[in-house]
Coordinates of C-alpha atoms in Angstrom, one line a residue:
X1 CA 22.6 11.8 13.0
X2 CA 20.5 8.8 12.6
X3 CA 20.6 7.9 8.7
X4 CA 17.1 7.4 7.6
X5 CA 16.0 5.7 4.5
X6 CA 12.7 7.2 3.7
X7 CA 10.6 4.8 1.1
X8 CA 8.3 6.2 -1.2
X9 CA 7.7 4.4 -4.6
X10 CA 6.0 7.1 -5.9
X11 CA 7.5 10.6 -4.3
X12 CA 4.3 12.3 -2.5
X13 CA 6.0 15.8 -3.5
X14 CA 5.4 18.7 -1.4
X15 CA 2.5 17.6 0.9
X16 CA 4.9 15.5 2.5
X17 CA 7.8 18.2 2.9
X18 CA 6.2 18.8 6.8
X19 CA 7.0 15.3 7.8
X20 CA 10.5 15.3 6.4
X21 CA 11.3 18.3 8.4
X22 CA 9.9 16.6 11.6
X23 CA 12.0 14.0 10.9
X24 CA 15.1 16.0 10.4
X25 CA 13.8 18.4 13.4
X26 CA 14.2 14.9 15.3
X27 CA 17.6 14.2 14.6
X28 CA 17.3 12.0 10.9
X29 CA 19.4 12.6 7.8
X30 CA 16.8 11.4 5.6
X31 CA 17.6 9.3 2.7
X32 CA 14.8 9.3 -0.2
X33 CA 13.9 6.5 -2.5
X34 CA 11.9 6.6 -4.7
X35 CA 11.1 5.8 -8.5
X36 CA 12.3 7.7 -11.4
X37 CA 8.5 8.5 -12.1
X38 CA 7.9 11.0 -9.9
X39 CA 11.0 12.7 -8.4
X40 CA 11.4 14.8 -5.8
X41 CA 11.9 17.9 -5.5
X42 CA 12.7 18.4 -1.2
X43 CA 15.8 20.3 -0.7
X44 CA 17.4 19.0 2.2
X45 CA 17.4 15.3 1.3
X46 CA 21.1 14.2 2.4
X47 CA 20.7 11.6 -0.6
X48 CA 18.4 10.7 -3.3
X49 CA 18.3 7.3 -4.9
X50 CA 15.9 6.1 -7.9
X51 CA 14.8 2.8 -9.1
X52 CA 14.4 2.2 -12.7
X53 CA 11.7 -0.3 -12.8
X54 CA 8.9 0.2 -10.4
X55 CA 9.5 -3.3 -9.0
X56 CA 9.8 -3.9 -5.6
X57 CA 12.9 -6.9 -6.6
X58 CA 14.6 -3.5 -8.4
X59 CA 13.7 -1.3 -5.1
X60 CA 15.5 -4.0 -3.2
X61 CA 18.3 -4.4 -5.0
X62 CA 19.1 -0.2 -5.1
X63 CA 18.3 -0.1 -1.4
X64 CA 20.9 -2.8 -0.7
X65 CA 23.8 -1.2 -2.7
X66 CA 23.3 2.0 -1.3
X67 CA 23.1 0.3 2.6
X68 CA 26.2 -0.5 1.5
X69 CA 27.7 2.8 1.0
X70 CA 25.5 4.7 3.6
X71 CA 24.9 2.3 6.5
X72 CA 21.3 3.4 7.6
X73 CA 20.0 3.5 10.8
X74 CA 16.4 2.7 10.1
X75 CA 13.8 2.3 7.1
X76 CA 10.7 4.3 7.5
X77 CA 7.5 4.9 5.6
X78 CA 4.8 7.3 5.6
X79 CA 3.0 6.5 2.6
X80 CA 0.6 3.9 2.1
X81 CA 1.6 2.6 -1.2
X82 CA 4.9 2.1 0.3
X83 CA 4.0 -0.2 3.3
X84 CA 4.9 -3.6 1.9
X85 CA 8.0 -2.1 0.5
X86 CA 9.5 -0.7 3.3
X87 CA 8.7 -3.7 5.0
X88 CA 10.9 -6.0 2.6
X89 CA 13.7 -3.6 2.5
X90 CA 14.0 -3.1 6.0
X91 CA 14.1 -7.1 6.1
X92 CA 16.6 -7.2 3.4
X93 CA 18.6 -4.8 5.4
X94 CA 18.6 -6.6 8.6
X95 CA 16.9 -3.3 10.0
X96 CA 13.8 -3.0 12.6
X97 CA 10.7 -2.6 10.9
X98 CA 7.2 -4.3 10.0
X99 CA 7.3 -7.7 9.4
X100 CA 6.1 -8.3 5.5
X101 CA 3.5 -10.7 6.5
X102 CA 2.0 -7.6 8.9
X103 CA 2.3 -5.0 5.8
X104 CA 0.6 -7.6 3.7
X105 CA -2.2 -8.1 6.1
X106 CA -2.3 -3.9 6.5
X107 CA -2.1 -3.1 2.8
X108 CA -4.5 -5.9 1.0
X109 CA -7.8 -5.0 2.5
X110 CA -9.0 -9.3 1.7
X111 CA -5.6 -10.3 3.7
X112 CA -6.3 -8.0 6.4
X113 CA -10.1 -9.1 6.6
X114 CA -8.8 -12.9 6.9
X115 CA -6.4 -11.7 9.6
X116 CA -9.5 -10.3 11.8
X117 CA -11.8 -13.4 11.0
X118 CA -9.1 -16.4 12.6
X119 CA -8.2 -13.7 15.3
X120 CA -11.4 -12.9 16.0
X121 CA -11.2 -8.9 16.0
X122 CA -14.6 -6.9 15.4
X123 CA -14.7 -7.0 11.7
X124 CA -18.0 -6.9 9.1
X125 CA -19.1 -9.5 7.3
X126 CA -17.1 -9.9 4.0
X127 CA -16.4 -11.8 1.1
X128 CA -13.9 -11.3 -1.9
X129 CA -15.5 -11.0 -5.3
X130 CA -14.4 -11.4 -8.9
X131 CA -17.4 -11.2 -11.0
X132 CA -20.5 -9.7 -10.6
X133 CA -22.6 -13.1 -10.3
X134 CA -20.4 -13.7 -6.7
X135 CA -21.1 -9.7 -5.4
X136 CA -24.9 -10.2 -6.2
X137 CA -24.5 -14.1 -4.1
X138 CA -22.3 -12.3 -1.1
X139 CA -25.1 -9.4 -0.9
X140 CA -27.6 -11.6 -1.0
X141 CA -26.4 -13.5 1.9
X142 CA -24.8 -10.5 3.9
X143 CA -27.6 -8.2 3.6
X144 CA -27.9 -5.0 2.1
X145 CA -26.8 -2.2 2.5
X146 CA -22.9 -3.8 1.7
X147 CA -20.3 -1.8 0.7
X148 CA -18.6 -2.3 -2.1
X149 CA -14.8 -1.6 -2.2
X150 CA -11.3 -2.4 -3.9
X151 CA -9.2 -5.3 -2.0
X152 CA -5.8 -2.5 -2.9
X153 CA -7.5 0.4 -3.0
X154 CA -6.6 4.1 -1.1
X155 CA -8.2 7.4 -0.3
X156 CA -11.4 5.8 -0.8
X157 CA -11.2 4.4 -4.2
X158 CA -14.0 3.1 -6.1
X159 CA -15.8 2.2 -2.9
X160 CA -19.6 2.7 -2.5
X161 CA -22.6 2.0 -0.5
X162 CA -25.1 -0.2 -2.6
X163 CA -28.8 -0.4 -1.2
X164 CA -29.9 -3.1 -3.4
X165 CA -29.1 -5.4 -5.8
X166 CA -30.2 -3.4 -9.1
X167 CA -27.9 -1.0 -7.9
X168 CA -25.6 -3.3 -7.3
X169 CA -25.9 -4.6 -10.8
X170 CA -25.1 -1.1 -12.2
X171 CA -22.5 -0.2 -10.0
X172 CA -20.2 -3.1 -9.6
X173 CA -19.4 -3.8 -13.6
X174 CA -17.9 0.4 -13.9
X175 CA -16.2 -0.1 -10.1
X176 CA -14.7 -3.5 -11.5
X177 CA -13.2 -2.4 -14.6
X178 CA -12.6 1.4 -13.4
X179 CA -10.6 -0.6 -10.6
X180 CA -8.3 -2.2 -13.2
X181 CA -7.8 0.8 -15.3
X182 CA -6.8 3.0 -12.8
X183 CA -6.3 1.9 -9.3
X184 CA -4.5 3.1 -6.4
X185 CA -2.1 -0.1 -6.3
X186 CA -0.3 1.8 -9.4
X187 CA 1.4 3.5 -6.6
X188 CA 3.0 0.4 -5.0
X189 CA 6.3 -1.1 -6.5
X190 CA 4.9 -4.1 -8.5
X191 CA 5.0 -7.4 -6.4
X192 CA 3.3 -10.6 -5.9
X193 CA 3.4 -9.6 -2.4
X194 CA 0.1 -7.0 -2.8
X195 CA -1.9 -10.0 -3.2
X196 CA -5.3 -10.0 -5.0
X197 CA -6.5 -6.6 -6.9
X198 CA -9.7 -7.6 -6.5
X199 CA -13.3 -6.1 -5.1
X200 CA -14.6 -6.9 -1.1
X201 CA -18.2 -6.7 -0.2
X202 CA -19.0 -5.8 3.0
X203 CA -21.6 -5.5 5.6
X204 CA -22.6 -1.6 6.0
X205 CA -21.6 -0.2 9.9
X206 CA -23.9 2.3 10.4
X207 CA -22.6 4.0 13.1
X208 CA -20.4 7.0 14.0
X209 CA -16.8 6.8 12.2
X210 CA -13.5 7.4 14.1
X211 CA -9.9 7.8 13.2
X212 CA -7.1 6.8 15.6
X213 CA -3.5 8.0 15.5
X214 CA -1.3 5.4 17.4
X215 CA 1.6 3.6 18.1
X216 CA 2.5 0.0 18.6
X217 CA 5.8 -0.8 20.5
X218 CA 6.4 -4.9 21.6
X219 CA 3.1 -5.8 20.5
X220 CA 0.9 -3.4 22.4
X221 CA -1.1 -0.3 20.8
X222 CA -0.9 3.4 22.3
X223 CA -3.7 5.7 21.3
X224 CA -2.3 9.3 20.1
X225 CA -5.3 11.1 19.2
X226 CA -9.2 10.2 17.7
X227 CA -10.7 11.9 15.4
X228 CA -14.2 12.1 14.5
X229 CA -15.8 11.9 11.0
X230 CA -19.0 14.1 11.0
X231 CA -19.0 14.1 7.2
X232 CA -22.4 13.5 5.8
X233 CA -23.3 10.3 4.4
X234 CA -23.1 9.6 0.7
X235 CA -22.7 6.5 -1.4
X236 CA -18.8 7.4 -1.8
X237 CA -16.9 7.8 0.9
X238 CA -14.0 10.3 0.1
X239 CA -15.9 13.6 1.3
X240 CA -13.8 13.4 4.6
X241 CA -14.5 15.8 7.0
X242 CA -13.0 15.3 10.6
X243 CA -12.6 17.0 13.9
X244 CA -10.5 17.1 16.8
X245 CA -10.8 16.0 19.9
X246 CA -13.0 13.3 19.8
X247 CA -16.2 13.8 21.6
X248 CA -16.6 10.1 22.4
X249 CA -17.0 9.2 26.1
X250 CA -14.3 7.7 28.1
X251 CA -16.2 4.0 28.0
X252 CA -16.3 4.5 24.1
X253 CA -12.9 5.0 24.1
X254 CA -11.9 1.7 26.4
X255 CA -14.1 -0.1 23.5
X256 CA -11.9 1.5 20.7
X257 CA -8.8 0.6 22.8
X258 CA -10.3 -2.9 22.9
X259 CA -10.8 -3.3 19.1
X260 CA -7.4 -2.0 18.1
X261 CA -5.2 -3.7 20.2
X262 CA -7.4 -7.1 18.6
X263 CA -6.6 -5.7 15.4
X264 CA -3.3 -5.1 15.5
X265 CA -2.6 -8.8 17.2
X266 CA -4.5 -9.9 14.4
X267 CA -2.5 -8.4 11.7
X268 CA 0.4 -9.2 13.5
X269 CA 1.8 -5.5 14.0
X270 CA 4.1 -5.1 17.0
X271 CA 6.5 -2.4 15.7
X272 CA 5.5 1.0 14.3
X273 CA 2.5 3.4 13.9
X274 CA -0.9 2.4 12.7
X275 CA -4.1 4.5 11.3
X276 CA -7.1 2.8 12.5
X277 CA -10.9 3.2 11.3
X278 CA -13.4 2.1 13.5
X279 CA -17.5 2.7 13.2
X280 CA -19.4 2.1 16.2
X281 CA -22.0 -0.5 15.1
X282 CA -24.7 -1.1 17.4
X283 CA -22.7 0.3 19.9
X284 CA -19.6 -1.8 19.6
X285 CA -16.4 -0.8 17.7
X286 CA -15.7 -2.8 14.3
X287 CA -12.6 -2.3 12.6
X288 CA -13.3 -0.3 8.8
X289 CA -9.4 -1.0 8.7
X290 CA -5.8 -0.7 10.2
X291 CA -3.3 0.7 8.2
X292 CA 0.5 0.5 9.0
X293 CA 1.1 4.2 8.6
X294 CA 0.2 7.4 9.8
X295 CA -2.9 9.1 8.6
X296 CA -3.2 11.3 5.5
X297 CA -4.5 14.7 4.9
X298 CA -4.8 16.8 8.2
X299 CA -5.0 14.4 10.6
X300 CA -1.5 14.0 11.8
X301 CA -1.4 18.1 12.5
X302 CA -4.8 17.7 14.1
X303 CA -3.6 15.1 16.4
X304 CA -0.6 17.5 17.5
X305 CA -3.3 20.6 17.5
X306 CA -5.5 19.1 19.9
X307 CA -3.9 16.1 21.7
X308 CA -0.8 17.2 21.9
X309 CA 0.5 14.0 20.1
X310 CA 2.8 13.8 16.9
X311 CA 2.1 10.9 14.5
X312 CA 5.5 11.3 12.5
X313 CA 7.8 12.1 15.5
X314 CA 6.5 9.0 16.9
X315 CA 6.9 7.1 13.6
X316 CA 10.6 8.5 13.6
X317 CA 11.2 6.9 17.0
X318 CA 10.0 3.5 16.6
X319 CA 11.4 2.9 13.5
X320 CA 15.0 4.2 15.3
X321 CA 14.3 2.4 18.6
X322 CA 14.0 5.9 20.8
X323 CA 11.9 6.5 23.7
X324 CA 8.5 6.9 23.0
X325 CA 7.0 8.8 26.1
X326 CA 3.9 6.8 27.4
X327 CA 0.8 9.1 28.8
X328 CA -2.4 9.0 28.9
X329 CA -4.5 10.0 26.0
X330 CA -5.4 14.1 27.1
X331 CA -6.6 17.2 24.8
X332 CA -5.2 20.8 24.8
X333 CA -8.3 22.1 24.5
X334 CA -8.0 23.4 20.9
X335 CA -10.8 22.1 18.0
X336 CA -9.9 21.4 14.6
X337 CA -11.3 20.3 11.3
X338 CA -10.0 18.7 8.4
X339 CA -11.7 18.9 5.2
X340 CA -11.1 16.8 1.7
X341 CA -11.2 19.2 -0.8
X342 CA -12.8 17.8 -4.1
X343 CA -13.4 19.3 -7.6
X344 CA -15.4 17.9 -10.5
X345 CA -13.8 15.5 -13.0
X346 CA -11.5 16.8 -16.0
X347 CA -8.6 18.5 -17.1
X348 CA -7.5 21.4 -14.7
X349 CA -6.6 24.4 -16.7
X350 CA -6.1 26.9 -13.9
X351 CA -5.8 26.7 -10.0
X352 CA -5.7 30.2 -7.8
X353 CA -5.0 30.4 -4.5
X354 CA -5.5 33.9 -3.1
X355 CA -3.0 35.1 -0.5
X356 CA -5.3 35.3 2.2
X357 CA -6.1 31.7 2.5
X358 CA -2.4 31.1 2.6
X359 CA -1.9 33.0 5.0
X360 CA -5.2 33.0 7.0
X361 CA -3.9 32.5 10.9
X362 CA -6.6 29.8 11.6
X363 CA -5.5 27.6 8.8
X364 CA -2.8 25.0 9.8
X365 CA -2.9 22.9 6.6
X366 CA -2.9 23.6 3.1
X367 CA -2.2 20.9 0.9
X368 CA -2.8 20.8 -2.7
X369 CA -2.4 17.4 -4.5
X370 CA -3.7 18.2 -7.9
X371 CA -1.5 20.1 -10.8
X372 CA -2.4 22.1 -13.0
X373 CA -3.2 19.9 -16.6
X374 CA -3.9 17.0 -14.5
X375 CA -6.5 15.2 -15.8
X376 CA -8.9 15.2 -12.6
X377 CA -11.0 11.8 -11.9
X378 CA -14.0 11.1 -10.3
X379 CA -16.4 8.4 -9.3
X380 CA -16.8 6.0 -11.5
X381 CA -13.5 6.7 -13.3
X382 CA -11.6 7.6 -10.2
X383 CA -11.7 9.0 -6.8
X384 CA -8.9 12.0 -7.4
X385 CA -8.5 14.2 -4.5
X386 CA -8.0 18.1 -4.8
X387 CA -6.3 18.7 -1.7
X388 CA -6.6 19.4 2.2
X389 CA -7.6 22.0 4.4
X390 CA -7.1 22.0 8.0
X391 CA -8.1 24.9 10.2
X392 CA -8.8 26.1 13.8
X393 CA -11.8 27.4 15.4
X394 CA -13.4 28.2 18.7
X395 CA -16.2 25.8 18.1
X396 CA -16.8 22.9 15.2
X397 CA -19.2 25.1 13.5
X398 CA -17.0 28.1 13.7
X399 CA -14.3 26.0 12.0
X400 CA -16.4 24.3 9.6
X401 CA -18.1 27.6 8.0
X402 CA -14.3 28.7 8.2
X403 CA -12.7 25.8 6.2
X404 CA -15.8 25.9 4.0
X405 CA -15.3 29.3 2.9
X406 CA -11.7 29.4 2.5
X407 CA -12.6 26.1 -0.1
X408 CA -15.0 28.3 -1.9
X409 CA -12.7 31.2 -2.3
X410 CA -10.1 29.2 -4.4
X411 CA -10.6 29.3 -8.0
X412 CA -10.6 25.7 -10.0
X413 CA -11.0 26.1 -13.6
X414 CA -11.6 22.8 -15.9
X415 CA -11.1 22.7 -19.6

């Protein structure tokens, strides 16, 4: 069996258990490396080690000592906040993996944009801003509306659509302070490699949005699935609602493939899986981001249902240098919808999920991130997600109606 070192700087809990199961089904013994802050409760790990300080230096030290005892075959992560750590550890252990440079360009949005700019990959105009004056000047140059977002964000945290200077002057200080107080990068192992934790002002891309699950081998990107974002456009972006399969035409998929290849080349990704987001702006695909990991929420299961493509299995195969079957992008005929469940800010007193929601035959994913006793942050404090719900239906409309009905049946009481 392959001895797989799985890196999660902070263990993600039960929502990742299905991913571990897929690794094991494909022949892996999973050894889990994480910080002491969030111990994992998954019962089938072959071993667990904790690093006492949430620093990259400490994580590497523990990994090297463990490797001397076990002899790992590969290093992997499916977690956004562990991409740099996994790359640095695989490099130290002299195992295949993403380069540290590519990991930096995939984690820090400023480094990502600089790479896109350098290699002419399609991207919005942008500027990194540390002050309100810089943000106002950048927005004036780029032209409203603009996007404000953190360089080291995740889950659309502290990300806003800004329509004018008055709104920017109101939102920027709040977003800056909130990002310094509670940033997604708190889940990363701390290291200078993370780069600046600042804010970006970007050109707003006004077209349709699409998420791609893909894999890269020898520098060549292969699309496994495409999901269409069908959310209502708001001034924040964590209200995700996706459908598969995509309704894009073959000609637009070809353009998407070109943009994806340009992006992974610019970011130096030659080996691994990617989750890429694009918007068709003036009928041309522009890169929103390309992350060196599988998609979150319900997306990887939607890829399986609607395209017969498993991003988790592919991540394992690429990491272990085993064969990945190349096949044309093809639909299975199944329609799936993935809903991001949100709730109001406050301390969660009680969560009740009716049994009919858990056991509904059309539900393929029910992942609850929130726990009773948690303080749930909402804009401008943060963008905590209550959970993810994935359902299948005979049509998009039927699936959305069911997802909304099931979510409405879940009781969330705040103190």
